[in-house]
PDB file of C-alpha atoms and ligand atoms in Angstrom:
ATOM      1  CA  MET A   1      22.308  -0.137  19.398  1.00  0.00           C
ATOM      2  CA  ALA A   2      20.834  -1.453  16.285  1.00  0.00           C
ATOM      3  CA  ILE A   3      21.610  -0.824  12.881  1.00  0.00           C
ATOM      4  CA  VAL A   4      18.265   0.768  11.549  1.00  0.00           C
ATOM      5  CA  ILE A   5      17.660   0.495   8.098  1.00  0.00           C
ATOM      6  CA  ALA A   6      14.755   2.306   6.113  1.00  0.00           C
ATOM      7  CA  VAL A   7      13.843   0.284   2.660  1.00  0.00           C
ATOM      8  CA  ALA A   8      12.562   3.309   0.841  1.00  0.00           C
ATOM      9  CA  ASN A   9      11.708   4.181  -2.595  1.00  0.00           C
ATOM     10  CA  GLN A  10       8.629   6.420  -3.626  1.00  0.00           C
ATOM     11  CA  LYS A  11       8.040   4.498  -6.631  1.00  0.00           C
ATOM     12  CA  GLY A  12       5.457   1.604  -6.299  1.00  0.00           C
ATOM     13  CA  GLY A  13       5.974  -1.904  -6.763  1.00  0.00           C
ATOM     14  CA  VAL A  14      10.054  -1.937  -6.721  1.00  0.00           C
ATOM     15  CA  GLY A  15      10.589  -4.777  -4.433  1.00  0.00           C
ATOM     16  CA  LYS A  16      10.739  -2.882  -1.204  1.00  0.00           C
ATOM     17  CA  THR A  17       8.398  -5.054   0.984  1.00  0.00           C
ATOM     18  CA  THR A  18       9.918  -8.324  -0.643  1.00  0.00           C
ATOM     19  CA  THR A  19      13.262  -6.819   0.008  1.00  0.00           C
ATOM     20  CA  THR A  20      12.391  -6.222   3.592  1.00  0.00           C
ATOM     21  CA  ALA A  21      10.895  -9.515   4.133  1.00  0.00           C
ATOM     22  CA  ASN A  22      13.525 -11.849   2.737  1.00  0.00           C
ATOM     23  CA  LEU A  23      16.948  -9.603   3.647  1.00  0.00           C
ATOM     24  CA  GLY A  24      15.093  -9.794   7.368  1.00  0.00           C
ATOM     25  CA  ALA A  25      14.599 -13.328   7.062  1.00  0.00           C
ATOM     26  CA  ALA A  26      18.473 -13.769   5.620  1.00  0.00           C
ATOM     27  CA  LEU A  27      19.689 -11.893   8.589  1.00  0.00           C
ATOM     28  CA  ALA A  28      17.745 -13.669  11.062  1.00  0.00           C
ATOM     29  CA  LEU A  29      19.275 -16.725   9.703  1.00  0.00           C
ATOM     30  CA  ARG A  30      22.759 -15.304   9.872  1.00  0.00           C
ATOM     31  CA  GLY A  31      22.183 -14.963  13.662  1.00  0.00           C
ATOM     32  CA  CYS A  32      21.461 -11.432  13.785  1.00  0.00           C
ATOM     33  CA  ARG A  33      18.761 -10.207  16.220  1.00  0.00           C
ATOM     34  CA  THR A  34      16.267  -8.759  13.773  1.00  0.00           C
ATOM     35  CA  LEU A  35      13.094  -6.617  13.865  1.00  0.00           C
ATOM     36  CA  LEU A  36      10.892  -5.597  10.975  1.00  0.00           C
ATOM     37  CA  ILE A  37       8.712  -2.618  11.092  1.00  0.00           C
ATOM     38  CA  ASP A  38       5.837  -2.389   8.850  1.00  0.00           C
ATOM     39  CA  MET A  39       5.278   1.296   7.981  1.00  0.00           C
ATOM     40  CA  ASP A  40       2.909   1.014   4.768  1.00  0.00           C
ATOM     41  CA  PRO A  41      -0.676   1.292   5.296  1.00  0.00           C
ATOM     42  CA  GLN A  42      -1.340  -1.458   2.569  1.00  0.00           C
ATOM     43  CA  SER A  43       0.259  -3.463   5.158  1.00  0.00           C
ATOM     44  CA  ASN A  44       2.193  -6.198   2.724  1.00  0.00           C
ATOM     45  CA  LEU A  45       4.719  -7.044   5.122  1.00  0.00           C
ATOM     46  CA  THR A  46       2.396  -7.823   7.840  1.00  0.00           C
ATOM     47  CA  SER A  47       0.577  -9.948   5.717  1.00  0.00           C
ATOM     48  CA  ALA A  48       4.096 -11.657   4.194  1.00  0.00           C
ATOM     49  CA  PHE A  49       4.090 -13.144   7.878  1.00  0.00           C
ATOM     50  CA  GLY A  50       0.529 -13.876   8.070  1.00  0.00           C
ATOM     51  CA  LEU A  51       0.008 -11.291  10.831  1.00  0.00           C
ATOM     52  CA  GLU A  52      -3.262  -9.685   9.495  1.00  0.00           C
ATOM     53  CA  LYS A  53      -5.108 -10.966  12.516  1.00  0.00           C
ATOM     54  CA  GLU A  54      -2.522  -9.746  14.906  1.00  0.00           C
ATOM     55  CA  ALA A  55      -2.512  -6.331  13.269  1.00  0.00           C
ATOM     56  CA  GLU A  56      -5.647  -5.294  15.999  1.00  0.00           C
ATOM     57  CA  HIS A  57      -2.517  -3.968  17.824  1.00  0.00           C
ATOM     58  CA  ASN A  58      -0.200  -2.125  15.222  1.00  0.00           C
ATOM     59  CA  VAL A  59       2.357   0.564  14.522  1.00  0.00           C
ATOM     60  CA  ALA A  60      -0.221   3.353  14.271  1.00  0.00           C
ATOM     61  CA  GLY A  61      -1.217   3.232  18.068  1.00  0.00           C
ATOM     62  CA  ALA A  62       2.597   3.759  18.809  1.00  0.00           C
ATOM     63  CA  LEU A  63       2.993   6.528  16.493  1.00  0.00           C
ATOM     64  CA  LEU A  64       0.001   8.484  17.849  1.00  0.00           C
ATOM     65  CA  ASP A  65       0.447   7.870  21.740  1.00  0.00           C
ATOM     66  CA  ARG A  66       3.889   8.049  22.970  1.00  0.00           C
ATOM     67  CA  LYS A  67       2.470   5.770  26.296  1.00  0.00           C
ATOM     68  CA  VAL A  68       1.809   2.982  23.969  1.00  0.00           C
ATOM     69  CA  SER A  69       4.742   0.908  23.304  1.00  0.00           C
ATOM     70  CA  LEU A  70       5.461  -0.760  19.872  1.00  0.00           C
ATOM     71  CA  PRO A  71       3.588  -3.975  19.473  1.00  0.00           C
ATOM     72  CA  ILE A  72       6.110  -6.545  18.778  1.00  0.00           C
ATOM     73  CA  VAL A  73       5.031 -10.201  17.229  1.00  0.00           C
ATOM     74  CA  ASN A  74       7.476 -13.042  17.114  1.00  0.00           C
ATOM     75  CA  VAL A  75       7.375 -14.884  14.070  1.00  0.00           C
ATOM     76  CA  GLU A  76       9.111 -18.114  13.566  1.00  0.00           C
ATOM     77  CA  ASN A  77       7.883 -18.419   9.998  1.00  0.00           C
ATOM     78  CA  GLY A  78       9.509 -21.921   9.754  1.00  0.00           C
ATOM     79  CA  LEU A  79      13.025 -20.693   9.584  1.00  0.00           C
ATOM     80  CA  GLN A  80      14.590 -21.782  13.011  1.00  0.00           C
ATOM     81  CA  ALA A  81      15.439 -18.121  13.571  1.00  0.00           C
ATOM     82  CA  ARG A  82      13.746 -15.916  15.595  1.00  0.00           C
ATOM     83  CA  LEU A  83      12.473 -12.809  13.529  1.00  0.00           C
ATOM     84  CA  ASP A  84      10.193  -9.973  15.257  1.00  0.00           C
ATOM     85  CA  VAL A  85       7.523  -7.939  13.533  1.00  0.00           C
ATOM     86  CA  VAL A  86       5.475  -4.928  14.210  1.00  0.00           C
ATOM     87  CA  PRO A  87       2.450  -5.164  11.903  1.00  0.00           C
ATOM     88  CA  ALA A  88       0.452  -2.296  10.318  1.00  0.00           C
ATOM     89  CA  ASP A  89      -3.103  -2.212   8.981  1.00  0.00           C
ATOM     90  CA  LEU A  90      -5.243   0.320   7.170  1.00  0.00           C
ATOM     91  CA  ALA A  91      -5.438   2.447  10.214  1.00  0.00           C
ATOM     92  CA  LEU A  92      -2.181   3.798   9.458  1.00  0.00           C
ATOM     93  CA  ALA A  93      -3.570   5.603   6.461  1.00  0.00           C
ATOM     94  CA  SER A  94      -5.855   7.793   9.083  1.00  0.00           C
ATOM     95  CA  ALA A  95      -2.758   7.736  11.781  1.00  0.00           C
ATOM     96  CA  GLU A  96      -0.648   9.619   9.086  1.00  0.00           C
ATOM     97  CA  ALA A  97      -3.217  12.409   8.852  1.00  0.00           C
ATOM     98  CA  ALA A  98      -3.938  12.605  12.284  1.00  0.00           C
ATOM     99  CA  LEU A  99      -0.135  12.869  12.973  1.00  0.00           C
ATOM    100  CA  MET A 100      -0.035  16.086  10.762  1.00  0.00           C
ATOM    101  CA  ASN A 101      -1.685  18.072  13.605  1.00  0.00           C
ATOM    102  CA  LYS A 102       0.853  16.715  16.323  1.00  0.00           C
ATOM    103  CA  LEU A 103       3.897  17.905  17.722  1.00  0.00           C
ATOM    104  CA  GLY A 104       7.043  16.251  16.939  1.00  0.00           C
ATOM    105  CA  ARG A 105       5.312  14.409  14.014  1.00  0.00           C
ATOM    106  CA  GLU A 106       8.453  13.389  12.222  1.00  0.00           C
ATOM    107  CA  LEU A 107      10.090  11.891  15.377  1.00  0.00           C
ATOM    108  CA  ARG A 108       7.597   9.464  16.654  1.00  0.00           C
ATOM    109  CA  LEU A 109       9.023   6.529  14.993  1.00  0.00           C
ATOM    110  CA  ARG A 110      12.404   7.156  15.953  1.00  0.00           C
ATOM    111  CA  ASP A 111      11.457   7.712  19.771  1.00  0.00           C
ATOM    112  CA  GLN A 112       9.616   4.228  19.632  1.00  0.00           C
ATOM    113  CA  VAL A 113      12.410   2.561  17.882  1.00  0.00           C
ATOM    114  CA  GLN A 114      14.895   4.052  20.705  1.00  0.00           C
ATOM    115  CA  ALA A 115      13.027   2.447  23.216  1.00  0.00           C
ATOM    116  CA  VAL A 116      13.639  -1.001  21.881  1.00  0.00           C
ATOM    117  CA  ASP A 117      16.788  -0.853  19.798  1.00  0.00           C
ATOM    118  CA  ALA A 118      18.923  -2.344  22.615  1.00  0.00           C
ATOM    119  CA  ARG A 119      17.169  -5.639  21.870  1.00  0.00           C
ATOM    120  CA  TYR A 120      18.177  -5.781  18.401  1.00  0.00           C
ATOM    121  CA  THR A 121      21.252  -5.945  16.106  1.00  0.00           C
ATOM    122  CA  HIS A 122      19.149  -4.907  13.225  1.00  0.00           C
ATOM    123  CA  ILE A 123      15.858  -3.317  12.453  1.00  0.00           C
ATOM    124  CA  LEU A 124      14.619  -2.935   8.890  1.00  0.00           C
ATOM    125  CA  ILE A 125      11.701  -0.431   8.230  1.00  0.00           C
ATOM    126  CA  ASP A 126       9.360  -1.117   5.194  1.00  0.00           C
ATOM    127  CA  THR A 127       7.938   2.287   3.768  1.00  0.00           C
ATOM    128  CA  PRO A 128       4.687   2.985   1.404  1.00  0.00           C
ATOM    129  CA  PRO A 129       5.477   4.236  -2.010  1.00  0.00           C
ATOM    130  CA  SER A 130       5.346   7.861  -1.343  1.00  0.00           C
ATOM    131  CA  LEU A 131       7.343  10.333   0.562  1.00  0.00           C
ATOM    132  CA  GLY A 132       4.858  11.417   2.675  1.00  0.00           C
ATOM    133  CA  LEU A 133       4.992  11.666   6.565  1.00  0.00           C
ATOM    134  CA  LEU A 134       5.124   7.713   7.228  1.00  0.00           C
ATOM    135  CA  THR A 135       8.326   7.640   5.228  1.00  0.00           C
ATOM    136  CA  THR A 136       9.739  10.625   6.568  1.00  0.00           C
ATOM    137  CA  ASN A 137       9.555   9.133  10.247  1.00  0.00           C
ATOM    138  CA  ALA A 138      11.210   5.710   8.749  1.00  0.00           C
ATOM    139  CA  LEU A 139      14.134   8.009   7.227  1.00  0.00           C
ATOM    140  CA  VAL A 140      14.296   9.924  10.833  1.00  0.00           C
ATOM    141  CA  ALA A 141      14.328   6.572  12.652  1.00  0.00           C
ATOM    142  CA  ALA A 142      17.040   4.955  10.648  1.00  0.00           C
ATOM    143  CA  THR A 143      20.648   5.058  10.595  1.00  0.00           C
ATOM    144  CA  SER A 144      20.711   4.060   6.918  1.00  0.00           C
ATOM    145  CA  VAL A 145      18.787   3.591   3.909  1.00  0.00           C
ATOM    146  CA  ILE A 146      18.472   0.666   1.179  1.00  0.00           C
ATOM    147  CA  ILE A 147      16.855   1.952  -2.055  1.00  0.00           C
ATOM    148  CA  PRO A 148      15.820  -0.859  -3.823  1.00  0.00           C
ATOM    149  CA  THR A 149      14.927   0.013  -7.831  1.00  0.00           C
ATOM    150  CA  GLU A 150      13.939  -1.531 -11.140  1.00  0.00           C
ATOM    151  CA  ALA A 151      16.289  -0.837 -14.108  1.00  0.00           C
ATOM    152  CA  ARG A 152      13.937   1.578 -16.242  1.00  0.00           C
ATOM    153  CA  PHE A 153      14.238   5.069 -17.272  1.00  0.00           C
ATOM    154  CA  PHE A 154      11.766   6.515 -15.000  1.00  0.00           C
ATOM    155  CA  SER A 155      13.234   4.650 -11.829  1.00  0.00           C
ATOM    156  CA  VAL A 156      16.370   6.727 -12.218  1.00  0.00           C
ATOM    157  CA  GLN A 157      14.664  10.038 -12.083  1.00  0.00           C
ATOM    158  CA  GLY A 158      12.854   8.693  -8.969  1.00  0.00           C
ATOM    159  CA  LEU A 159      16.405   7.883  -7.405  1.00  0.00           C
ATOM    160  CA  GLN A 160      17.385  11.619  -7.877  1.00  0.00           C
ATOM    161  CA  MET A 161      14.138  12.617  -6.003  1.00  0.00           C
ATOM    162  CA  LEU A 162      14.721  10.229  -3.301  1.00  0.00           C
ATOM    163  CA  GLN A 163      18.159  11.298  -2.765  1.00  0.00           C
ATOM    164  CA  GLU A 164      16.849  14.948  -2.415  1.00  0.00           C
ATOM    165  CA  THR A 165      14.557  13.846   0.250  1.00  0.00           C
ATOM    166  CA  ILE A 166      17.290  12.271   2.055  1.00  0.00           C
ATOM    167  CA  GLU A 167      19.293  15.438   2.074  1.00  0.00           C
ATOM    168  CA  GLU A 168      16.148  17.326   3.396  1.00  0.00           C
ATOM    169  CA  VAL A 169      16.029  14.699   6.254  1.00  0.00           C
ATOM    170  CA  LEU A 170      19.399  15.333   7.376  1.00  0.00           C
ATOM    171  CA  TYR A 171      18.200  18.458   8.996  1.00  0.00           C
ATOM    172  CA  LEU A 172      16.471  16.354  11.621  1.00  0.00           C
ATOM    173  CA  ASN A 173      18.784  13.106  11.293  1.00  0.00           C
ATOM    174  CA  PRO A 174      22.325  13.961  10.533  1.00  0.00           C
ATOM    175  CA  ARG A 175      23.577  10.442  10.657  1.00  0.00           C
ATOM    176  CA  LEU A 176      21.533   9.361   7.834  1.00  0.00           C
ATOM    177  CA  ARG A 177      23.400   7.731   4.922  1.00  0.00           C
ATOM    178  CA  ILE A 178      22.311   5.474   1.760  1.00  0.00           C
ATOM    179  CA  LEU A 179      23.332   2.110   2.793  1.00  0.00           C
ATOM    180  CA  GLY A 180      23.074   0.886  -0.785  1.00  0.00           C
ATOM    181  CA  ILE A 181      21.116   0.948  -3.808  1.00  0.00           C
ATOM    182  CA  LEU A 182      19.829  -2.428  -4.983  1.00  0.00           C
ATOM    183  CA  LEU A 183      18.839  -3.691  -8.404  1.00  0.00           C
ATOM    184  CA  SER A 184      15.791  -5.388  -7.021  1.00  0.00           C
ATOM    185  CA  LYS A 185      13.684  -6.838 -10.137  1.00  0.00           C
ATOM    186  CA  LEU A 186      16.297  -6.754 -12.953  1.00  0.00           C
ATOM    187  CA  ASP A 187      15.133  -8.419 -16.423  1.00  0.00           C
ATOM    188  CA  ARG A 188      18.333  -8.954 -18.109  1.00  0.00           C
ATOM    189  CA  ARG A 189      16.687 -10.145 -21.286  1.00  0.00           C
ATOM    190  CA  LEU A 190      15.710  -6.534 -21.819  1.00  0.00           C
ATOM    191  CA  ARG A 191      17.991  -4.417 -23.636  1.00  0.00           C
ATOM    192  CA  GLU A 192      16.388  -1.325 -21.502  1.00  0.00           C
ATOM    193  CA  GLU A 193      16.906  -2.763 -18.305  1.00  0.00           C
ATOM    194  CA  ARG A 194      20.796  -4.227 -19.227  1.00  0.00           C
ATOM    195  CA  GLN A 195      21.358  -0.337 -20.287  1.00  0.00           C
ATOM    196  CA  VAL A 196      19.826   1.446 -17.516  1.00  0.00           C
ATOM    197  CA  SER A 197      21.381  -1.028 -14.942  1.00  0.00           C
ATOM    198  CA  GLU A 198      24.845  -0.251 -16.323  1.00  0.00           C
ATOM    199  CA  TYR A 199      24.095   3.493 -16.071  1.00  0.00           C
ATOM    200  CA  VAL A 200      22.887   3.226 -12.592  1.00  0.00           C
ATOM    201  CA  ARG A 201      26.039   0.957 -11.590  1.00  0.00           C
ATOM    202  CA  LYS A 202      28.192   3.791 -13.571  1.00  0.00           C
ATOM    203  CA  ARG A 203      26.150   7.001 -11.910  1.00  0.00           C
ATOM    204  CA  TRP A 204      26.112   5.658  -8.358  1.00  0.00           C
ATOM    205  CA  GLY A 205      29.400   3.165  -8.327  1.00  0.00           C
ATOM    206  CA  ASP A 206      30.009   1.425  -5.135  1.00  0.00           C
ATOM    207  CA  LEU A 207      26.749   2.639  -3.534  1.00  0.00           C
ATOM    208  CA  VAL A 208      24.980   0.022  -5.642  1.00  0.00           C
ATOM    209  CA  PHE A 209      25.128  -3.676  -4.030  1.00  0.00           C
ATOM    210  CA  ARG A 210      27.088  -6.083  -6.094  1.00  0.00           C
ATOM    211  CA  THR A 211      24.361  -8.596  -5.490  1.00  0.00           C
ATOM    212  CA  GLU A 212      21.241  -8.003  -8.070  1.00  0.00           C
ATOM    213  CA  MET A 213      17.814  -9.778  -7.817  1.00  0.00           C
ATOM    214  CA  GLY A 214      16.749 -10.845 -11.266  1.00  0.00           C
ATOM    215  CA  THR A 215      13.231 -11.218 -11.702  1.00  0.00           C
ATOM    216  CA  ASN A 216      12.344 -14.677 -10.582  1.00  0.00           C
ATOM    217  CA  SER A 217       8.935 -16.057 -10.486  1.00  0.00           C
ATOM    218  CA  LYS A 218      10.077 -18.074  -7.303  1.00  0.00           C
ATOM    219  CA  ILE A 219      10.219 -14.953  -5.440  1.00  0.00           C
ATOM    220  CA  LEU A 220       6.858 -13.660  -6.583  1.00  0.00           C
ATOM    221  CA  GLU A 221       5.402 -17.101  -5.821  1.00  0.00           C
ATOM    222  CA  ALA A 222       7.168 -17.354  -2.398  1.00  0.00           C
ATOM    223  CA  GLY A 223       5.843 -13.890  -1.549  1.00  0.00           C
ATOM    224  CA  ALA A 224       2.094 -14.750  -2.681  1.00  0.00           C
ATOM    225  CA  SER A 225       2.096 -17.823  -0.460  1.00  0.00           C
ATOM    226  CA  GLY A 226       3.000 -15.975   2.569  1.00  0.00           C
ATOM    227  CA  ASN A 227       6.541 -17.333   2.507  1.00  0.00           C
ATOM    228  CA  SER A 228      10.066 -16.260   2.699  1.00  0.00           C
ATOM    229  CA  VAL A 229      12.263 -17.401  -0.356  1.00  0.00           C
ATOM    230  CA  PHE A 230      14.101 -19.696   2.587  1.00  0.00           C
ATOM    231  CA  ARG A 231      11.346 -21.877   2.801  1.00  0.00           C
ATOM    232  CA  TYR A 232       9.785 -22.232  -0.635  1.00  0.00           C
ATOM    233  CA  ASN A 233      10.421 -25.192  -2.790  1.00  0.00           C
ATOM    234  CA  GLY A 234      12.528 -23.958  -5.690  1.00  0.00           C
ATOM    235  CA  ALA A 235      13.507 -20.622  -4.459  1.00  0.00           C
ATOM    236  CA  GLU A 236      16.992 -21.792  -3.521  1.00  0.00           C
ATOM    237  CA  LYS A 237      18.874 -19.530  -6.115  1.00  0.00           C
ATOM    238  CA  ALA A 238      16.915 -16.687  -4.592  1.00  0.00           C
ATOM    239  CA  ALA A 239      17.703 -17.582  -0.931  1.00  0.00           C
ATOM    240  CA  GLU A 240      21.392 -17.861  -1.965  1.00  0.00           C
ATOM    241  CA  LEU A 241      21.331 -14.000  -3.320  1.00  0.00           C
ATOM    242  CA  TYR A 242      19.435 -12.973  -0.416  1.00  0.00           C
ATOM    243  CA  PHE A 243      22.087 -14.286   1.841  1.00  0.00           C
ATOM    244  CA  ALA A 244      24.642 -12.663  -0.434  1.00  0.00           C
ATOM    245  CA  LEU A 245      22.834  -9.288   0.006  1.00  0.00           C
ATOM    246  CA  ALA A 246      22.681  -9.951   3.892  1.00  0.00           C
ATOM    247  CA  ASP A 247      26.194 -10.395   3.975  1.00  0.00           C
ATOM    248  CA  GLU A 248      26.983  -7.082   1.879  1.00  0.00           C
ATOM    249  CA  VAL A 249      25.023  -5.398   4.635  1.00  0.00           C
ATOM    250  CA  LEU A 250      26.918  -6.722   7.233  1.00  0.00           C
ATOM    251  CA  GLU A 251      30.265  -6.008   5.572  1.00  0.00           C
ATOM    252  CA  ARG A 252      28.804  -2.167   5.094  1.00  0.00           C
ATOM    253  CA  GLY A 253      27.912  -2.244   8.906  1.00  0.00           C
TER     254      GLY A 253
HETATM  255  N1  ATP B 301      12.897 -10.475  -8.103  1.00  0.00           N
HETATM  256  C1  ATP B 301      11.591 -10.614  -8.170  1.00  0.00           C
HETATM  257  N2  ATP B 301      11.249 -11.157  -9.360  1.00  0.00           N
HETATM  258  C2  ATP B 301       9.834 -11.492  -9.316  1.00  0.00           C
HETATM  259  N3  ATP B 301       8.911 -10.615  -8.737  1.00  0.00           N
HETATM  260  C3  ATP B 301       9.300  -9.905  -7.825  1.00  0.00           C
HETATM  261  C4  ATP B 301      10.636  -9.556  -7.365  1.00  0.00           C
HETATM  262  N4  ATP B 301      10.795  -8.727  -6.602  1.00  0.00           N
HETATM  263  C5  ATP B 301       9.378  -8.552  -6.359  1.00  0.00           C
HETATM  264  N5  ATP B 301       8.395  -9.215  -7.121  1.00  0.00           N
HETATM  265  C6  ATP B 301       7.302  -9.141  -7.125  1.00  0.00           C
HETATM  266  O1  ATP B 301       6.911  -7.779  -7.247  1.00  0.00           O
HETATM  267  C7  ATP B 301       5.722  -7.281  -6.700  1.00  0.00           C
HETATM  268  C8  ATP B 301       6.031  -5.893  -6.171  1.00  0.00           C
HETATM  269  O2  ATP B 301       7.012  -6.194  -5.169  1.00  0.00           O
HETATM  270  P1  ATP B 301       6.834  -5.431  -3.578  1.00  0.00           P
HETATM  271  O3  ATP B 301       5.566  -5.707  -3.129  1.00  0.00           O
HETATM  272  O4  ATP B 301       8.088  -6.022  -2.629  1.00  0.00           O
HETATM  273  O5  ATP B 301       7.215  -3.867  -3.877  1.00  0.00           O
HETATM  274  P2  ATP B 301       6.989  -2.648  -2.975  1.00  0.00           P
HETATM  275  O6  ATP B 301       8.119  -1.580  -3.637  1.00  0.00           O
HETATM  276  O7  ATP B 301       6.951  -2.960  -1.432  1.00  0.00           O
HETATM  277  O8  ATP B 301       5.560  -2.259  -3.673  1.00  0.00           O
HETATM  278  P3  ATP B 301       4.662  -0.976  -2.975  1.00  0.00           P
HETATM  279  O9  ATP B 301       5.323   0.383  -3.269  1.00  0.00           O
HETATM  280  O10 ATP B 301       3.199  -1.140  -3.376  1.00  0.00           O
HETATM  281  O11 ATP B 301       4.727  -1.267  -1.537  1.00  0.00           O
HETATM  282  C9  ATP B 301       5.185  -8.239  -5.867  1.00  0.00           C
HETATM  283  O12 ATP B 301       4.075  -9.060  -6.483  1.00  0.00           O
HETATM  284  C10 ATP B 301       6.748  -9.042  -5.723  1.00  0.00           C
HETATM  285  O13 ATP B 301       6.208 -10.661  -5.220  1.00  0.00           O
HETATM  286 MG1   MG B 302       5.452  -2.903  -0.246  1.00  0.00          MG
END
């Protein structure tokens, strides 16, 4: 059975997609059989792997109809490591609305993941910036959650809200736990960010990954050019950090 990790935070732009893509690539390079699932109608993860054209068959169809299996696309991404991706597109937004009236609406992704998880060691699910039905589906399908966060005052409030949502999801998925909180866009030049990151480490202790991602223009550039940091010139430092994060993820099982 695969370790299924939802990457979630209802706050927008905190690094969910960047974390999913680069941690996924790092795990694949470490030899893990890895699947990434895009559960965000913005489909940034799909674009990060240049799969917009493949997205005609996307996760939405498999959520609405259990006879349709998850569409899985293999990407090499120049990595010399196999990585599989389930793409999304905007159809996922209407699928979320359509799901509202369906039976077992929160369990749909879980059942689809169970159908393929014997093939993988790790499945990462990218989620949208909301606590709606798509994120709930990801949390019900997952064994654990990684929460990327910025080190800002309002981000900390958001973390508490997310923790409450996770507690609610335990009704449907009692095995769900927080694998770790990741400081994913930390600007140590700013005093507020230094202070808030200290507070986060004090408040959540060992739950916070030792590895933290500083703001790094190479991460942004790599993402914008449709590359992981592992094949982007000048992003070696960032690549090292994602390997360190992958090793912590493997340690935490
Ligand atoms: N450590 C970093 N340093 C610099 N830029 C970063 C870093 N992490 C992410 N970014 C950039 O910040 C932006 C938002 O990141 P990303 O898309 O991963 O966030 P998100 O949480 O998935 O957003 P959304 O909530 O819209 O899905 C992107 O342009 C990304 O390249
Ligand atoms: Mg995103």
